[in-house]
Coordinates of C-alpha atoms in Angstrom, one line a residue:
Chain A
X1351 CA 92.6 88.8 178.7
X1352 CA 91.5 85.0 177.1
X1353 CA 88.5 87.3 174.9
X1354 CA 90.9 89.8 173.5
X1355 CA 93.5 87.5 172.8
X1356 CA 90.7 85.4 171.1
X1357 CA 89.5 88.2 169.1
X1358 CA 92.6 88.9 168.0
X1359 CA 93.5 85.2 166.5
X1360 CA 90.1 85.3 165.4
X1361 CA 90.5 88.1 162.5
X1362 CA 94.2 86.9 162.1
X1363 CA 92.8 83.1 161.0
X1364 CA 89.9 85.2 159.2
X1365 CA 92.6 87.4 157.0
X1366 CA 94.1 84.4 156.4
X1367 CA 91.6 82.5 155.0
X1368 CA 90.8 85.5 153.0
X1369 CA 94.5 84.9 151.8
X1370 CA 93.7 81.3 151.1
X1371 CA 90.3 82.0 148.7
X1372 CA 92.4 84.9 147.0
X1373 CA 94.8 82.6 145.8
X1374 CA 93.4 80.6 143.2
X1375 CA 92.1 83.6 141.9
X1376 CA 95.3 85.3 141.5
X1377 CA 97.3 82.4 140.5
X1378 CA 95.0 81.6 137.4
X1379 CA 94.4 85.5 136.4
X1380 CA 96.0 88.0 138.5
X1381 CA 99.9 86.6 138.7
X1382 CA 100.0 87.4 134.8
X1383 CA 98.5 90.9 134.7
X1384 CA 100.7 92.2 137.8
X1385 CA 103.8 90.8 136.9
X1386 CA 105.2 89.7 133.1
X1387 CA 107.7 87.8 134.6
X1388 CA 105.5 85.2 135.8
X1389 CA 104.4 84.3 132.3
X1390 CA 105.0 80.9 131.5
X1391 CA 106.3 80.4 135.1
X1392 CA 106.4 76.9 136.7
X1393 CA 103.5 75.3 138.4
X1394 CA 105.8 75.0 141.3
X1395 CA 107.2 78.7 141.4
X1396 CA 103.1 79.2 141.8
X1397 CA 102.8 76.7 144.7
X1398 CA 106.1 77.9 146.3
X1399 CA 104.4 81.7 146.6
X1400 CA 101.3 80.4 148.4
X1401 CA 102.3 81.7 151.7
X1402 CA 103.1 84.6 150.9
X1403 CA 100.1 85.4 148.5
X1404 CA 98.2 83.9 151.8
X1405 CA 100.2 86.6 154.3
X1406 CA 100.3 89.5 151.3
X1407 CA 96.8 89.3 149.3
X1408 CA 95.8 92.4 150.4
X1409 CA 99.7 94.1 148.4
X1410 CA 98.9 91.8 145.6
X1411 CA 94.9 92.7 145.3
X1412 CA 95.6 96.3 145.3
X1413 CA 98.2 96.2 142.5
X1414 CA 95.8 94.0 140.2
X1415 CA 93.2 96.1 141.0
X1416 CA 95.2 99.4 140.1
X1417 CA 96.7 97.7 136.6
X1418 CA 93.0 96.6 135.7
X1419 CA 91.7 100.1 136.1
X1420 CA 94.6 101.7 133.6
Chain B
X829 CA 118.3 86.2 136.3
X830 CA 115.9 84.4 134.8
X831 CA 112.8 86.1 132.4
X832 CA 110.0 83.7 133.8
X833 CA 110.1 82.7 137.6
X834 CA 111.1 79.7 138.3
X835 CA 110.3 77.5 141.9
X836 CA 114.0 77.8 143.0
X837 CA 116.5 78.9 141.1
X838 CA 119.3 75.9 141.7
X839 CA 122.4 75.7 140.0
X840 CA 125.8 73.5 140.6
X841 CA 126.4 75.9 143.6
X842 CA 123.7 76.6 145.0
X843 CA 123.1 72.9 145.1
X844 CA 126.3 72.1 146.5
X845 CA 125.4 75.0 149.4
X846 CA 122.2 73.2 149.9
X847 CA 123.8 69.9 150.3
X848 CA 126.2 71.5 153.1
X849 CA 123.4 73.6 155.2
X850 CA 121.3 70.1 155.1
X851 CA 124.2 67.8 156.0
X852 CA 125.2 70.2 159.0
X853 CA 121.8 70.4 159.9
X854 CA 121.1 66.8 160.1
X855 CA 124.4 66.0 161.7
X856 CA 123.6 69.0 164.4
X857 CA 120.3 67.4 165.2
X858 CA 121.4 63.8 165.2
X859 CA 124.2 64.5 167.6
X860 CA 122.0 66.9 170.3
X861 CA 119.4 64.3 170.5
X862 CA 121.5 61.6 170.7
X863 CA 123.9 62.7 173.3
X864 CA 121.5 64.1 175.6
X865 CA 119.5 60.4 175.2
X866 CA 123.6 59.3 176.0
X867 CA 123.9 61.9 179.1
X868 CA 120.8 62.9 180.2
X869 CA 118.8 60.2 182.2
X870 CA 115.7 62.0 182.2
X871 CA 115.8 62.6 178.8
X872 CA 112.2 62.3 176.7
X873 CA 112.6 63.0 172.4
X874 CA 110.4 66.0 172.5
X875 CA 112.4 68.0 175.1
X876 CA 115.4 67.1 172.8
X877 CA 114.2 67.9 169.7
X878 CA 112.7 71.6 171.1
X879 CA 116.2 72.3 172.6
X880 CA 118.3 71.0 169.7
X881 CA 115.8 72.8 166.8
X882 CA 116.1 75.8 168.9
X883 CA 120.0 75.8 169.2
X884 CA 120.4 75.0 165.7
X885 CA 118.1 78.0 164.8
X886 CA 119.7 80.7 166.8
X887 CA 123.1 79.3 165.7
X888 CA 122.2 79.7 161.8
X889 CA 120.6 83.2 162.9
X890 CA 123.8 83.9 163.7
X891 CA 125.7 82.9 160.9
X892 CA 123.0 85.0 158.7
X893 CA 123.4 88.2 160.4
X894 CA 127.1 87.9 160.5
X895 CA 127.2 86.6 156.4
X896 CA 126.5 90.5 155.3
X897 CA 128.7 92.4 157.8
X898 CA 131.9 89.8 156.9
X899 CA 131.2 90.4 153.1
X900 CA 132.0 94.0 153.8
X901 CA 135.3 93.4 155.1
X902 CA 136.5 90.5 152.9
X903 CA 135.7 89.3 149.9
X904 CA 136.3 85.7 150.4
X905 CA 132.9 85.5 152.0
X906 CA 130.7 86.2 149.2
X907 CA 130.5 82.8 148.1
X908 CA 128.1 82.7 151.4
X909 CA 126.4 85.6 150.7
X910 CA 125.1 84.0 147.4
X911 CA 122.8 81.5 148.9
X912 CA 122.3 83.3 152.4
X913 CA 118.0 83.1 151.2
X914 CA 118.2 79.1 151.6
X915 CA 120.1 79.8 154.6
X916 CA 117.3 82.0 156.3
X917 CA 114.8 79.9 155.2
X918 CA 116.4 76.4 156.7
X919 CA 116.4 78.9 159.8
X920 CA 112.3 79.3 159.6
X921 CA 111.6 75.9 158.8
X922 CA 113.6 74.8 162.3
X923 CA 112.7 77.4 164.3
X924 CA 109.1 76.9 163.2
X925 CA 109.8 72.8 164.4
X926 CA 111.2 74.3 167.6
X927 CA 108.0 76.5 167.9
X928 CA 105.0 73.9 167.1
X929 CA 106.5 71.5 169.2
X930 CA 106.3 73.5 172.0
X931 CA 103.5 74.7 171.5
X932 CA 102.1 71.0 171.2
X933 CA 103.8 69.8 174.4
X934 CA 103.1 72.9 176.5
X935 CA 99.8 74.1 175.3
X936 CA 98.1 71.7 173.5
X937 CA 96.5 69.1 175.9
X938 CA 94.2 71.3 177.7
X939 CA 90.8 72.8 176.4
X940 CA 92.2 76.1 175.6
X941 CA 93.1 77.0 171.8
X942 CA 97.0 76.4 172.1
X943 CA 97.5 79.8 170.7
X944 CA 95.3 81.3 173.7
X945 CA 96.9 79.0 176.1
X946 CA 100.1 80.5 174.4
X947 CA 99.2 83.7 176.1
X948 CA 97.2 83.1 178.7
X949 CA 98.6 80.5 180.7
X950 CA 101.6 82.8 182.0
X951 CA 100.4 86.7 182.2
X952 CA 103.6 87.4 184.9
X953 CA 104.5 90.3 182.3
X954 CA 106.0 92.4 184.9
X955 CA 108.4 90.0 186.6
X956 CA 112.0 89.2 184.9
X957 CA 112.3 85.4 186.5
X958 CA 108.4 84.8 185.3
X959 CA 108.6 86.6 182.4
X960 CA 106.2 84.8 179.5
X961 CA 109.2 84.1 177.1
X962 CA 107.4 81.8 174.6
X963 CA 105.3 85.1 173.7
X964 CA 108.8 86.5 172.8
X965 CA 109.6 83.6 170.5
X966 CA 106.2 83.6 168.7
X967 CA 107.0 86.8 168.0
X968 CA 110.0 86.6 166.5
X969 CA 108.6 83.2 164.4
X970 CA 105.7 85.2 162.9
X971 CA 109.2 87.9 161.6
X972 CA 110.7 84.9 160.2
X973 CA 107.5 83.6 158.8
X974 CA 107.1 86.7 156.8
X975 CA 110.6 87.1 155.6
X976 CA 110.1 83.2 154.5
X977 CA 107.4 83.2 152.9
X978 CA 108.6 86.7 150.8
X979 CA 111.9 84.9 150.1
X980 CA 111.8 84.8 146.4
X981 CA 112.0 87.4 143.3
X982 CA 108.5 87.7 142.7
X983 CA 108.2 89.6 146.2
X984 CA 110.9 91.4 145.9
X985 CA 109.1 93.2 142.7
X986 CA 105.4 93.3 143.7
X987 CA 106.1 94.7 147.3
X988 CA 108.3 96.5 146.2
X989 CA 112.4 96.4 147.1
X990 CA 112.1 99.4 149.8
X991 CA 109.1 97.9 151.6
X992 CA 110.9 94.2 150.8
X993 CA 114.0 95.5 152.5
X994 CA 112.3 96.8 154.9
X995 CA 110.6 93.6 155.8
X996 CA 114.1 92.2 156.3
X997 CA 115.4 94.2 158.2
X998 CA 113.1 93.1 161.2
X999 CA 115.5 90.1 161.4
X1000 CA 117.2 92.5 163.9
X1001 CA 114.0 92.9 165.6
X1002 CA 113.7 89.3 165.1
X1003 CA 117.2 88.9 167.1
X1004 CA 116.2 91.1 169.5
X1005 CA 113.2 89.1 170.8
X1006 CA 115.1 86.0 170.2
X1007 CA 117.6 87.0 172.9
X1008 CA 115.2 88.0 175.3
X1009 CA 113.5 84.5 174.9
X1010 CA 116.1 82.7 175.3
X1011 CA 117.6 85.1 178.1
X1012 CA 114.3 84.9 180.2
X1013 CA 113.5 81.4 179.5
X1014 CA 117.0 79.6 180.2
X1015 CA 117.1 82.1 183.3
X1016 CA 113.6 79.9 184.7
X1017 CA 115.3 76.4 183.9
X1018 CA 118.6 76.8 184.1
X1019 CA 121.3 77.9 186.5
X1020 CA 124.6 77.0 184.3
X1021 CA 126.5 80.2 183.5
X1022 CA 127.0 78.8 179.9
X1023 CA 124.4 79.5 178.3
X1024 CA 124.4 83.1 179.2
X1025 CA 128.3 83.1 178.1
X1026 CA 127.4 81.7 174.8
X1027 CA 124.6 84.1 173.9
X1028 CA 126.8 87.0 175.2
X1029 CA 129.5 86.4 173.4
X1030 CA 127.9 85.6 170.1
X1031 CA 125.8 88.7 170.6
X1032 CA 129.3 90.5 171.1
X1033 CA 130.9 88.7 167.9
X1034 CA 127.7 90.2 165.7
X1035 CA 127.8 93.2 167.0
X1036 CA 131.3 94.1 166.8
X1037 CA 131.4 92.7 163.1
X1038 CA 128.4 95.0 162.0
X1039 CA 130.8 97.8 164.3
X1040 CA 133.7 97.7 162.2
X1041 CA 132.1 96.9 158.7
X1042 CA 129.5 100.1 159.5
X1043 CA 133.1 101.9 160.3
X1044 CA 134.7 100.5 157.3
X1045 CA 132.0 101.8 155.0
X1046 CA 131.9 105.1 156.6
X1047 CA 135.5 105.5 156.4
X1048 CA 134.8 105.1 152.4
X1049 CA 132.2 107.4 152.1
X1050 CA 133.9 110.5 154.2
X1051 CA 136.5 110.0 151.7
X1052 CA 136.9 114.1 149.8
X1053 CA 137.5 114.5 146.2
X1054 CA 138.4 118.4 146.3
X1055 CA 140.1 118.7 143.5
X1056 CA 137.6 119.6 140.8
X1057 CA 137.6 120.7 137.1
X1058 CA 134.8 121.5 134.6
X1059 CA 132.4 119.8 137.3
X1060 CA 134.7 116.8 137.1
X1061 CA 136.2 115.6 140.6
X1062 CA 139.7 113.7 140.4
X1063 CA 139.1 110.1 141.6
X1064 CA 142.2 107.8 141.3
X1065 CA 145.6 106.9 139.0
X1066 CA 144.4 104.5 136.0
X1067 CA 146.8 102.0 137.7
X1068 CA 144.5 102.2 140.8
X1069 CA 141.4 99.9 138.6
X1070 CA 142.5 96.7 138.2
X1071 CA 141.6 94.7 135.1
X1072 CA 137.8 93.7 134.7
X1073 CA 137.3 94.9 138.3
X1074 CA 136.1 98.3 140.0
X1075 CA 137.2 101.3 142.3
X1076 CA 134.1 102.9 144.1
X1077 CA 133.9 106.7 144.9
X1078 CA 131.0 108.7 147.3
X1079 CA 130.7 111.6 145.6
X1080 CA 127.9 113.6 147.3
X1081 CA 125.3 111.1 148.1
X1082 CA 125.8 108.9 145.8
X1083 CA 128.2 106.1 145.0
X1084 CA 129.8 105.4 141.8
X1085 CA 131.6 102.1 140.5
X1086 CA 134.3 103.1 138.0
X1087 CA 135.2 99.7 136.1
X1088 CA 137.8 98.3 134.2
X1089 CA 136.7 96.6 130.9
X1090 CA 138.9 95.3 128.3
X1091 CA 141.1 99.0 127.4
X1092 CA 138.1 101.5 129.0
X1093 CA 136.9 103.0 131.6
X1094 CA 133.6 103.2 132.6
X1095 CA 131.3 104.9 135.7
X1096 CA 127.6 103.2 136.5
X1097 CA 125.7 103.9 139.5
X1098 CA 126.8 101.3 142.6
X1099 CA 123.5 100.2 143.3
X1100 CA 122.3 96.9 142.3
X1101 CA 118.5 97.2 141.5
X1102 CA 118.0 93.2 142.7
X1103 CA 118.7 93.4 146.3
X1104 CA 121.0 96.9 146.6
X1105 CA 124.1 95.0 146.0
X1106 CA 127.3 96.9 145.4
X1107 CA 127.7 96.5 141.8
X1108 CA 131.6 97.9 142.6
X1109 CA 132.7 94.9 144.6
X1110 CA 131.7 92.8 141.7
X1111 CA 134.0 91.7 138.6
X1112 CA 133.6 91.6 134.9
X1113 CA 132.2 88.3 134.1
X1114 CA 131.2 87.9 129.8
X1115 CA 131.6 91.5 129.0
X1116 CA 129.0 92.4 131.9
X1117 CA 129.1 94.3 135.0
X1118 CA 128.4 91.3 137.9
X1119 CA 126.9 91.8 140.9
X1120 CA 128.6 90.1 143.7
X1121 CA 125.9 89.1 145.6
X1122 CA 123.8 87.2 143.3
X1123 CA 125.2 87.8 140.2
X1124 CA 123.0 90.3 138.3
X1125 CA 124.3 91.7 135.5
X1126 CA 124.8 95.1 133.7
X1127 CA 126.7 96.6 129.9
X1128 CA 129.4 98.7 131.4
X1129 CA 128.6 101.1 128.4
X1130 CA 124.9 101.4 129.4
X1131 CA 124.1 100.3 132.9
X1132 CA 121.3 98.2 130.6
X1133 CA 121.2 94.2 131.5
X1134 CA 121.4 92.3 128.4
X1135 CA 118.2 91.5 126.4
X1136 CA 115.7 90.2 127.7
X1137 CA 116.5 91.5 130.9
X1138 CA 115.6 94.7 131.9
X1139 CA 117.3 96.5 134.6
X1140 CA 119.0 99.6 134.3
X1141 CA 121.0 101.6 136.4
X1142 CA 122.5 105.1 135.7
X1143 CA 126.1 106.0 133.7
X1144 CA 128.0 108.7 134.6
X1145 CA 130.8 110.8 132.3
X1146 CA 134.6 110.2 132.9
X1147 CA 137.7 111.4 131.3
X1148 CA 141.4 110.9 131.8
X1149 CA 144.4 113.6 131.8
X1150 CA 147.5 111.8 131.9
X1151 CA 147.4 108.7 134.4
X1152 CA 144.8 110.7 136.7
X1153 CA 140.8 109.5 136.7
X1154 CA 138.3 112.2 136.7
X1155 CA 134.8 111.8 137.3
X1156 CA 131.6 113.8 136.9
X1157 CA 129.0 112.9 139.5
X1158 CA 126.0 114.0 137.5
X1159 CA 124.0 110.9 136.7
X1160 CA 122.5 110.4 133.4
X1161 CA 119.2 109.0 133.5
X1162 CA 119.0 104.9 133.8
X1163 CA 120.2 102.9 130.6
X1164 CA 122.1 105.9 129.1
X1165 CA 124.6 104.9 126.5
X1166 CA 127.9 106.1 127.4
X1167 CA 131.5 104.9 125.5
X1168 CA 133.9 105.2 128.5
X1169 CA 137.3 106.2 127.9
X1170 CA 139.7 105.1 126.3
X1171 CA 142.9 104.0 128.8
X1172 CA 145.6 103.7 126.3
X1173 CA 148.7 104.5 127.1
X1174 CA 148.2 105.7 130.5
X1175 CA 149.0 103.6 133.2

């Protein structure tokens, strides 16, 4: 029971430090091309979306990706 | 509305709402902790501050889930609706002290990851008066967490508002596992019959409210316009529409707000494209269409927010014979310019 339920917190801190490298990347380049609104957006709309970039890359990665390919 | 995002999106009201959920917030907590320290001899800070976060949490759950279903039925609670995201995410921030805390004082001094300890300490998963009821609450935290941390615009567009509704709908699921933790955990530490009064009976107050809104909306909806000419259904008498305000009609599937703006009539799709709002229970505010629940706006002669906004939301045709409103429940597509009619001399 203590291994699987250590495996699974395991890939959940992994994913989430996943989140946590992705964000910089998407806050300085991807933010822009996914979503016009966020143009000229504050500094601490950008910090207050950290979480959720952190718990949602994987949404947020697949749209950039998708609008960089068109 | 804003064009570019912004952190929070305060204004005199919303600050004024703030002010209120922080000052009962802080008074709640202030008075738990200090009357147990008054009352209870064996009181220590960290039991207090676990029991009064997680009181204070499941009280403001309560007052969310009850904020939509009493908007439904009267009007004079929108104000409450407005701000209900601060509101949920006050919720998260307490229930997340309720949950760390215990997580320290219960888990944390041994050599086992807390989060293991978490869910290995107590594996009684068949019994009711063992149950593991802190899994329960994690559970519903990690809910909360999400719909937290996707409490703001941005989200709302990238994952898309059906998955982003989705997502918040789990607060019932949320609820759910909420009243199990609380029902199996207060039933292995305490034997007072109030707390299982108080979470009955505000279980029965949210339930019967979302009850009779669900049966108020469905008596709208089952509402038959029969009579029917040239693919136009009569609605309502002109006098029914009240100045700079809106009748709503289920025609089909679909709903339709028919407004009242300056001497016209016009017909726009009911369905806000911010949150799903009913654009109907709104009011004219500027020349625009106003959403009541966050105050999105719309042209009543386009369904088009104004520049540089760019919502739309479909028009429909209407006509008048006489004093009677007739209504054609083909949509035009989003945006479409239509003039309304002209009311004149008919109510």
């Amino acid at each position: 029971m203590e291994q699987i339920i250590t495996i699974v917190f395991t890939v959940a801190l992994v994913y989430l430090l996943l989140g946590l490298a992705f964000y910089p990347l998407f806050i300085i380049k991807g933010i822009t091309q996914i979503d016009p609104g966020a143009k000229g957006s504050s500094w601490g709309f950008r910090l207050i979306i950290l979480p959720g970039v952190v718990l949602f890359w994987p949404a947020l990665m697949r749209k950039w990706i998708v609008i960089r390919k068109k | 509305m804003s064009v570019s995002y912004t952190a929070v999106g305060w204004n005199r009201q919303k600050k004024r709402y703030d002010f209120a959920i922080a000052g009962f917030c802080s008074l709640y907590l202030l008075l738990f902790i200090g009357l147990t320290a008054v009352t209870n001899p064996d009181y220590t800070f960290e039991t207090a501050l676990i029991r009064s976060t997680s009181t204070l949490a499941f009280l403001l759950l309560h007052v969310i889930l009850a904020i939509g279903p009493l908007c439904r039925l009267n009007s004079k609670f929108l104000p409450l609706l407005y701000n209900r995201r601060h509101l949920g995410v006050t919720m998260f921030f307490i229930a997340l002290i309720h949950g760390g805390f215990s997580l320290f004082q219960f888990h944390s001094l041994g050599n086992v990851n807390p989060f293991v300890s978490l869910f290995s300490s107590n594996t009684q998963y068949h019994s009711l008066s063992q149950f593991p009821f802190q899994a329960l609450g994690f559970f519903a935290l990690i809910i909360l967490l999400l719909m937290a941390a996707s409490s703001h615009d941005f989200w709302l567009h990238n994952l898309t508002p059906e998955v982003w509704k989705t997502l918040h709908m789990l607060v019932y699921i949320a609820y759910l596992l909420i009243v199990l933790h609380v029902m199996t955990g207060v039933l292995q530490f305490e034997t007072h019959p109030v707390f299982v009064v108080l979470l009955g009976a505000g279980a029965a107050v949210l339930v019967t409210l979302h009850l009779l809104a669900g049966s108020r909306e469905i008596e709208k909806d089952n509402a038959r316009f029969d009579t029917v000419e040239e693919g136009f259904h009569y609605v309502c008498e002109t006098s029914d529409i009240l100045p700079n305000r809106a009748k709503i009609f289920c025609i089909g599937v679909e709903r339709i707000a028919v407004y009242r703006s300056e001497d016209r009539l016009y017909a726009i799709h009911n369905v806000c494209k911010h949150q799903g709002g009913p654009l109907g229970e709104g009011k004219i505010i500027d020349g625009c269409i106003t959403c009541p629940w966050h105050g999105y706006q719309y042209l009543p002669n386009n369904g088009q927010s104004p520049p540089p906004f760019t919502e739309k939301v479909s028009t429909y045709d209407i006509r008048i014979s006489g004093t009677k409103v007739w209504l054609h429940p083909t949509p035009y597509p989003e945006g479409t310019e239509r003039p309304g009619v002209y009311i004149g001399n008919s109510i």
